[in-house]
Amino acid sequence: MPKISKITCHKTLNSRGDWTIETKVLLSDGSEAVYDVPEGASKGENEAVYIPVEKAIDVVSSVINEALNGEDAYDQSKIDHILIEMDGTENKGHLGGNSILSVSLACAKASAVSNKIPLYKYLGNIFGNDTFSFPTPLFNIINGGKHATNNLSFQEFMVIPAKKYNFNDAYEAGVKIYHALEKVLRKKGYETEVGDEGGFAPENITIPIAFSLIKEAILSCKLEIGEDIFLGNDAAAGSFRKPGSYFIKEENLNLSTKGLISYYEVLLEKNELIYLEDPFYENDFEGWAEFMKLKSDKLLIVGDDLVVTNTKILKRAIEKKLLNAVIVKPNQVGTLTETLEFIKLAKSFGLSVIISHRSGDNASDTFISDLSVAVNADFLKSGAPSRGERVAKYNRLYEIFLEMK
Ligand code: PGA
Ligand code: ZN
C-alpha cells in the first residue's frame, strides 16, 4: 500500500476572489492530487471553523504533514480519525476545518489516482457502493440573499428537470432555460448581471416576480412546468431572520414563524415547487416541525444550515421530525469519513440527499460531482449552468455519464 510521503499547501483564489488553500498530497508510489477548499457566504452556526489562510497553510505543511507521514493512504478512515483526534474540538477549531478537509480529500483523490480508477469508483468503494446512478441537477438561475447585491430576500431560485430525463437531457434543459431567462429579463428591461452562483441577479424584483420570470422562461422553451420542469428554492432563512421575526424587505413584510408558513403556502399554491431549503433559520425548530406536518408529503423540506453535514445534529433533527432531505457539503464537517457517515445516516432514514457546492467555490475542482455519483445522491447542486467553477462540476458529471453509457 502506498504511504503518504509529503503534504504541501499554498494559497490560491476561490471563485469569489477570496484566498483559500490548495493542498497537495504526494504518495510513495508517485501518485499525487490537490484539493482547494471552498467557502460559503451564508454559513450555519455549527459549521467546521474556517481558520485564516496563512495559519491553515502553516498547520497543513507542518503539524499535519509530520503526523501523517508514512500512513497508509488507502486507509481513509484512519487518516481522518488521526486528523479528528489531533484537532480535539467539536468544530475543528484547533487545526481548522479547511486545513483538515484539504488533506482528507486530497488524500482520497491521490489514492484514486494510485488505484488507477475514477474518483467516483474509489469513493464508491469506501462507501460500500458499486452500482451507480445519477443525481438530478439543481440549476440555480436567479440569485438573491447573501449571494447578490439585489433586494431579493430568498437566496436561490432553482429549476429542476424531471426524473424522466437522463443527465444529458436534464443538462440541456437547464442550459436552454438559463438562456431563455436571460432573454426574458432583457425584454422586460431587467439587468442581467449575475450573483455568486452564476444565476441572474435582477434589481427591484420580488419573490413572486422571480418565480413568474422563471416560469415564462420555461414556457418559452416549450417545456411543461410540473411535468418536464419543477421549481425549487433555497430561502436560506437565516439571512433574513431579524430578532423575533423574518423580514422580507422587498415587500416590507415582517413575518412571525406562522406568517412565514402562510407566505410559503401561497407560493406553493401558485408555483410547482417541489423543493424548499432552509425555509426557517436553524433554531426555529417549531417552524420546521410545523411545516413538516403540513407539507412533507408533497415537498422536499431540505436542511442545510440546520444540520451542517453533522451526524449528531442530524440525529436530533430526525428525532424532532424537522426535515425530509439534507444538503451535504464536505467543508461543513471537515473530513470525508464524517461526510460519508452523514450520508449513510440520512439514507437509512429515507431522507433525500443533495450534494452541494459552496458560493465561494474552488475554481476547477470537481470532487462533489464524483461524490454525488459514488453515493447515488438524489441531487447535485452546483449553481447555474454558467461560470467556470459551476459548469466544471456539471461537465464532470456529463463526462461520467458518457463513461457509463
Ligand atoms: P453558501 O450558500 O455556500 O454561501 O453557504 C449555499 C447554500 O446556502 O446552499
Ligand atoms: Zn442552502
Coordinates of C-alpha atoms and ligand atoms in Angstrom, one line a residue:
M1 CA 0.0 0.0 0.0
P2 CA 1.4 3.4 -0.9
K3 CA 2.2 5.7 2.1
I4 CA 1.7 9.4 2.4
S5 CA 5.2 10.8 1.7
K6 CA 4.6 14.6 1.6
I7 CA 1.8 17.1 2.1
T8 CA 2.3 20.7 0.9
C9 CA 0.0 23.7 0.9
H10 CA -0.2 27.1 -0.6
K11 CA -2.7 29.8 -1.2
T12 CA -5.0 30.0 -4.2
L13 CA -8.1 32.1 -5.1
N14 CA -11.6 30.8 -5.0
S15 CA -14.4 31.8 -7.4
R16 CA -15.3 34.9 -5.3
G17 CA -11.8 36.2 -5.4
D18 CA -11.1 35.3 -1.8
W19 CA -7.9 33.5 -0.8
T20 CA -8.2 29.8 0.2
I21 CA -5.8 26.9 0.5
E22 CA -4.7 24.3 -2.0
T23 CA -3.2 21.2 -0.5
K24 CA -1.2 18.6 -2.4
V25 CA -0.8 15.0 -1.1
L26 CA 2.1 13.0 -2.6
L27 CA 2.2 9.2 -2.1
S28 CA 5.2 6.9 -2.0
D29 CA 4.3 5.4 -5.4
G30 CA 4.5 8.9 -7.0
S31 CA 0.7 9.4 -7.2
E32 CA -0.4 12.9 -6.2
A33 CA -3.5 15.1 -6.1
V34 CA -4.6 18.5 -4.9
Y35 CA -7.8 19.9 -3.3
D36 CA -8.8 23.5 -3.0
V37 CA -11.2 24.3 -0.1
P38 CA -14.4 26.2 -1.0
E39 CA -16.1 28.7 1.4
G40 CA -19.7 29.6 2.0
A41 CA -21.2 33.1 2.5
S42 CA -24.4 32.0 4.3
K43 CA -22.9 29.6 6.8
G44 CA -24.6 27.6 9.5
E45 CA -23.6 28.4 13.1
N46 CA -22.3 24.9 13.7
E47 CA -20.1 24.5 10.6
A48 CA -16.5 23.4 11.0
V49 CA -14.3 26.5 11.6
Y50 CA -12.5 28.1 8.6
I51 CA -9.3 29.4 10.0
P52 CA -7.3 32.2 8.3
V53 CA -5.5 31.1 5.2
E54 CA -1.9 31.8 6.4
K55 CA -2.5 29.8 9.5
A56 CA -4.0 26.9 7.6
I57 CA -1.0 26.8 5.3
D58 CA 1.2 26.5 8.3
V59 CA -0.9 23.8 10.0
V60 CA -1.0 21.6 6.9
S61 CA 2.6 21.9 5.9
S62 CA 4.0 21.4 9.4
V63 CA 1.9 19.5 12.0
I64 CA -0.3 17.6 9.7
N65 CA 2.5 16.8 7.2
E66 CA 4.5 15.4 10.1
A67 CA 1.7 13.5 11.7
L68 CA 0.5 11.7 8.5
N69 CA 3.9 10.9 7.1
G70 CA 4.2 7.2 6.4
E71 CA 0.5 6.5 7.0
D72 CA -1.3 4.1 4.6
A73 CA -3.0 6.4 2.1
Y74 CA -5.8 3.9 1.3
D75 CA -6.9 3.8 5.0
Q76 CA -9.1 6.9 4.7
S77 CA -10.9 6.2 8.0
K78 CA -7.6 6.0 9.9
I79 CA -6.3 9.2 8.3
D80 CA -9.4 11.1 9.1
H81 CA -9.5 9.8 12.6
I82 CA -5.9 10.9 13.2
L83 CA -6.9 14.4 12.0
I84 CA -10.0 14.5 14.1
E85 CA -8.1 13.4 17.3
M86 CA -5.2 15.8 16.6
D87 CA -7.8 18.6 16.4
G88 CA -9.6 17.5 19.5
T89 CA -12.5 20.0 19.2
E90 CA -16.2 19.6 18.3
N91 CA -15.9 22.2 15.4
K92 CA -12.4 21.6 14.1
G93 CA -11.5 25.0 15.6
H94 CA -8.0 24.0 16.6
L95 CA -6.4 22.8 13.3
G96 CA -9.2 24.3 11.2
G97 CA -12.0 22.6 9.1
N98 CA -10.3 24.0 6.0
S99 CA -6.9 22.6 6.8
I100 CA -8.3 19.2 7.7
L101 CA -10.7 18.9 4.7
S102 CA -8.0 19.8 2.2
V103 CA -5.8 16.9 3.4
S104 CA -8.7 14.4 3.8
L105 CA -10.0 15.0 0.2
A106 CA -6.6 15.4 -1.5
C107 CA -5.6 12.1 0.1
A108 CA -8.7 10.3 -1.3
K109 CA -8.0 11.8 -4.7
A110 CA -4.4 10.8 -4.7
S111 CA -5.5 7.2 -3.7
A112 CA -7.9 7.1 -6.6
V113 CA -5.0 8.1 -8.9
S114 CA -2.8 5.4 -7.3
N115 CA -5.6 2.8 -7.8
K116 CA -5.9 3.9 -11.5
I117 CA -9.7 4.1 -11.1
P118 CA -12.0 7.1 -11.5
L119 CA -12.7 9.0 -8.2
Y120 CA -16.4 8.1 -8.1
K121 CA -15.4 4.4 -8.1
Y122 CA -12.9 4.9 -5.4
L123 CA -15.3 6.8 -3.2
G124 CA -18.0 4.2 -4.0
N125 CA -15.7 1.5 -2.7
I126 CA -15.2 3.4 0.6
F127 CA -18.9 4.0 0.8
G128 CA -19.7 0.3 0.0
N129 CA -21.4 1.0 -3.3
D130 CA -20.6 -0.2 -6.8
T131 CA -23.9 0.3 -8.6
F132 CA -24.1 3.9 -9.6
S133 CA -26.9 6.2 -10.5
F134 CA -27.1 9.8 -11.5
P135 CA -28.2 12.8 -9.5
T136 CA -30.7 15.3 -10.8
P137 CA -29.0 18.7 -11.3
L138 CA -30.5 21.7 -9.4
F139 CA -29.9 24.8 -11.5
N140 CA -29.9 28.0 -9.5
I141 CA -30.8 30.6 -12.1
I142 CA -31.8 33.6 -10.0
N143 CA -29.6 34.7 -7.1
G144 CA -30.5 36.8 -4.1
G145 CA -29.9 36.8 -0.4
K146 CA -26.2 36.9 0.5
H147 CA -25.2 35.9 -3.0
A148 CA -26.2 39.1 -4.8
T149 CA -26.5 42.8 -4.2
N150 CA -30.1 43.0 -5.4
N151 CA -33.0 43.2 -2.9
L152 CA -34.3 39.6 -3.1
S153 CA -34.6 38.0 0.3
F154 CA -34.6 34.4 -0.9
Q155 CA -31.2 33.2 -1.9
E156 CA -31.7 30.7 -4.7
F157 CA -34.4 30.1 -7.3
M158 CA -33.8 26.8 -9.0
V159 CA -35.2 24.8 -11.9
I160 CA -35.3 21.0 -11.5
P161 CA -35.6 18.7 -14.5
A162 CA -38.0 15.8 -14.1
K163 CA -36.7 12.4 -13.1
K164 CA -37.6 11.0 -16.5
Y165 CA -34.7 12.8 -18.1
N166 CA -31.2 11.3 -18.3
F167 CA -28.4 13.6 -17.3
N168 CA -27.7 14.7 -20.9
D169 CA -31.3 15.8 -21.4
A170 CA -31.6 17.4 -17.9
Y171 CA -28.4 19.4 -18.6
E172 CA -29.6 20.6 -22.0
A173 CA -33.0 21.6 -20.5
G174 CA -31.2 23.6 -17.7
V175 CA -29.0 25.4 -20.3
K176 CA -31.9 26.2 -22.5
I177 CA -33.9 27.7 -19.7
Y178 CA -31.0 29.7 -18.4
H179 CA -30.6 31.4 -21.8
A180 CA -34.3 31.8 -22.2
L181 CA -34.4 33.6 -18.8
E182 CA -31.7 36.0 -20.0
K183 CA -33.9 36.9 -23.0
V184 CA -37.0 37.3 -20.8
L185 CA -35.0 39.6 -18.4
R186 CA -33.6 41.7 -21.3
K187 CA -37.1 42.0 -22.9
K188 CA -38.5 43.3 -19.7
G189 CA -35.7 45.8 -19.1
Y190 CA -34.0 44.0 -16.2
E191 CA -30.2 43.9 -15.7
T192 CA -28.6 40.5 -16.5
E193 CA -25.6 40.7 -14.2
V194 CA -25.1 37.5 -12.2
G195 CA -24.6 36.6 -8.5
D196 CA -22.1 34.4 -6.8
E197 CA -23.5 31.1 -8.1
G198 CA -24.0 32.3 -11.7
G199 CA -27.7 32.9 -11.6
F200 CA -29.1 36.3 -12.7
A201 CA -29.5 38.9 -10.0
P202 CA -32.0 41.4 -11.3
E203 CA -32.7 44.5 -9.2
N204 CA -36.1 45.5 -7.9
I205 CA -38.0 42.3 -8.2
T206 CA -40.0 40.4 -5.6
I207 CA -40.1 36.7 -4.8
P208 CA -43.3 36.1 -6.7
I209 CA -42.0 38.1 -9.7
A210 CA -38.8 35.9 -9.7
F211 CA -41.0 32.8 -9.9
S212 CA -43.1 34.3 -12.7
L213 CA -40.0 35.3 -14.8
I214 CA -38.6 31.8 -14.5
K215 CA -41.9 30.2 -15.5
E216 CA -42.1 32.5 -18.5
A217 CA -38.6 31.3 -19.5
I218 CA -39.6 27.6 -19.1
L219 CA -42.7 28.0 -21.2
S220 CA -40.8 29.8 -23.9
C221 CA -38.7 26.7 -24.2
K222 CA -41.8 24.7 -24.9
L223 CA -41.3 22.7 -21.7
E224 CA -44.2 22.0 -19.3
I225 CA -44.0 23.2 -15.8
G226 CA -44.9 20.4 -13.3
E227 CA -44.3 17.8 -16.0
D228 CA -40.9 18.4 -17.5
I229 CA -39.5 21.0 -15.1
F230 CA -40.2 21.7 -11.5
L231 CA -39.2 24.6 -9.3
G232 CA -37.1 24.7 -6.2
N233 CA -35.9 27.4 -3.7
D234 CA -33.2 27.9 -1.1
A235 CA -34.8 30.6 1.1
A236 CA -31.7 30.5 3.4
A237 CA -34.0 32.0 6.0
G238 CA -31.2 32.6 8.5
S239 CA -30.1 35.5 6.2
F240 CA -33.4 37.4 6.6
R241 CA -34.1 36.5 10.2
K242 CA -34.2 39.6 12.4
P243 CA -34.6 39.4 16.2
G244 CA -38.1 37.9 16.7
S245 CA -39.2 37.8 13.0
Y246 CA -38.4 37.2 9.4
F247 CA -38.1 40.4 7.3
I248 CA -38.8 40.2 3.6
K249 CA -37.6 43.7 2.8
E250 CA -38.6 43.9 -0.8
E251 CA -42.3 43.5 0.2
N252 CA -41.8 45.2 3.6
L253 CA -43.2 42.2 5.3
N254 CA -42.2 41.4 8.9
L255 CA -43.4 37.9 9.5
S256 CA -43.7 35.6 12.5
T257 CA -43.0 31.9 12.0
K258 CA -46.7 31.4 11.4
G259 CA -46.7 34.3 9.0
L260 CA -43.8 32.8 7.0
I261 CA -45.6 29.5 6.8
S262 CA -48.6 31.2 5.3
Y263 CA -46.3 33.1 2.9
Y264 CA -44.9 29.7 1.8
E265 CA -48.4 28.2 1.4
V266 CA -49.3 30.9 -1.1
L267 CA -46.1 30.3 -3.0
L268 CA -46.7 26.6 -3.0
E269 CA -50.2 27.1 -4.3
K270 CA -49.1 29.3 -7.2
N271 CA -45.9 27.5 -8.2
E272 CA -44.8 24.0 -8.9
L273 CA -42.4 23.9 -6.0
I274 CA -41.1 20.5 -5.0
Y275 CA -38.0 21.6 -3.1
L276 CA -37.6 24.2 -0.3
E277 CA -34.3 24.5 1.5
D278 CA -33.7 26.2 4.9
P279 CA -37.3 27.6 5.0
F280 CA -36.7 28.7 8.6
Y281 CA -33.5 29.7 10.4
E282 CA -31.6 26.9 12.2
N283 CA -33.0 27.4 15.7
D284 CA -36.7 27.8 14.7
F285 CA -37.5 24.1 15.4
E286 CA -41.2 25.0 15.8
G287 CA -41.4 26.3 12.3
W288 CA -39.6 23.3 10.8
A289 CA -41.7 20.8 12.7
E290 CA -45.0 22.5 11.9
F291 CA -44.1 22.9 8.2
M292 CA -43.1 19.2 8.1
K293 CA -46.6 18.3 9.5
L294 CA -48.3 20.4 6.8
K295 CA -46.2 19.8 3.7
S296 CA -43.8 16.9 3.9
D297 CA -46.0 14.6 1.7
K298 CA -45.6 16.9 -1.3
L299 CA -42.4 18.9 -0.7
L300 CA -38.7 18.2 -0.1
I301 CA -38.0 20.2 3.1
V302 CA -34.3 20.4 3.0
G303 CA -31.9 21.1 5.9
D304 CA -28.7 22.9 5.1
D305 CA -27.7 25.4 7.9
L306 CA -30.0 23.3 10.1
V307 CA -27.8 20.2 10.0
V308 CA -24.4 21.3 8.5
T309 CA -23.4 17.8 7.4
N310 CA -23.1 16.9 11.1
T311 CA -24.3 13.4 12.1
K312 CA -25.0 14.3 15.8
I313 CA -27.1 17.4 14.7
L314 CA -28.9 15.3 12.0
K315 CA -29.9 12.7 14.6
R316 CA -31.6 15.4 16.7
A317 CA -33.3 16.8 13.6
I318 CA -34.6 13.4 12.7
E319 CA -35.9 12.7 16.2
K320 CA -37.7 16.0 16.1
K321 CA -39.0 15.3 12.6
L322 CA -37.7 18.6 11.2
L323 CA -36.8 17.6 7.6
N324 CA -37.1 15.0 4.9
A325 CA -34.0 15.9 2.9
V326 CA -30.4 17.0 3.6
I327 CA -27.7 19.1 2.0
V328 CA -24.2 17.6 2.1
K329 CA -21.2 19.9 2.0
P330 CA -17.9 18.2 2.9
N331 CA -16.5 21.5 4.2
Q332 CA -19.2 22.0 6.8
V333 CA -17.8 19.0 8.7
G334 CA -14.2 18.7 7.6
T335 CA -13.5 15.0 6.7
L336 CA -14.6 12.5 4.0
T337 CA -15.3 9.9 6.6
E338 CA -17.7 12.1 8.5
T339 CA -19.3 13.2 5.3
L340 CA -20.0 9.6 4.3
E341 CA -21.3 8.7 7.7
F342 CA -23.7 11.6 7.5
I343 CA -25.0 10.4 4.1
K344 CA -25.4 6.8 5.4
L345 CA -27.5 8.1 8.3
A346 CA -29.6 10.3 6.1
K347 CA -30.2 7.4 3.7
S348 CA -31.0 5.0 6.5
F349 CA -33.9 7.2 7.5
G350 CA -35.1 7.6 3.9
L351 CA -34.1 11.3 3.6
S352 CA -33.2 12.6 0.1
V353 CA -29.6 13.5 -0.3
I354 CA -28.3 16.6 -2.1
I355 CA -24.6 17.1 -2.7
S356 CA -23.7 20.7 -2.8
H357 CA -21.1 23.2 -3.8
R358 CA -20.4 26.5 -1.9
S359 CA -21.0 30.0 -3.1
G360 CA -17.2 30.7 -3.0
D361 CA -16.2 27.5 -4.7
N362 CA -12.9 26.1 -5.8
A363 CA -12.1 27.3 -9.3
S364 CA -11.9 23.9 -11.1
D365 CA -12.2 21.1 -8.6
T366 CA -15.0 18.5 -9.3
F367 CA -14.8 16.3 -6.2
I368 CA -18.5 16.8 -5.4
S369 CA -19.6 15.5 -8.8
D370 CA -17.8 12.2 -8.2
L371 CA -19.1 12.1 -4.7
S372 CA -22.7 12.5 -5.9
V373 CA -22.4 9.5 -8.2
A374 CA -20.4 7.4 -5.7
V375 CA -23.2 7.6 -3.1
N376 CA -26.2 7.7 -5.5
A377 CA -27.2 11.1 -4.3
D378 CA -30.7 12.3 -5.4
F379 CA -29.5 15.7 -6.5
L380 CA -26.3 17.7 -7.2
K381 CA -26.4 21.4 -6.6
S382 CA -23.8 23.4 -8.4
G383 CA -25.4 26.7 -9.3
A384 CA -26.3 28.0 -12.7
P385 CA -25.2 26.3 -15.9
S386 CA -22.8 29.2 -16.4
R387 CA -19.4 30.4 -14.9
G388 CA -16.4 28.2 -14.9
E389 CA -16.4 26.9 -11.4
R390 CA -20.1 26.0 -11.6
V391 CA -20.0 24.3 -15.0
A392 CA -16.8 22.4 -14.1
K393 CA -19.0 20.3 -11.8
Y394 CA -21.8 19.7 -14.3
N395 CA -19.3 19.0 -17.1
R396 CA -17.6 16.4 -14.9
L397 CA -21.0 14.7 -14.3
Y398 CA -21.5 14.7 -18.1
E399 CA -18.1 13.1 -18.5
I400 CA -19.0 10.3 -16.0
F401 CA -22.4 10.0 -17.8
L402 CA -20.6 9.3 -21.1
E403 CA -18.2 6.9 -19.5
M404 CA -21.1 4.8 -18.1
K405 CA -23.2 4.8 -21.2
Ligands
PGA1 P1 -23.2 29.3 0.9 O1 -24.6 29.1 0.3 O2 -22.2 28.4 0.1 O3 -22.9 30.7 0.6 O4 -23.2 28.9 2.3 C1 -25.0 27.9 -0.3 C2 -26.3 27.4 0.3 O5 -26.9 28.0 1.3 O6 -26.8 26.4 -0.1
ZN2 ZN -28.5 26.4 1.5

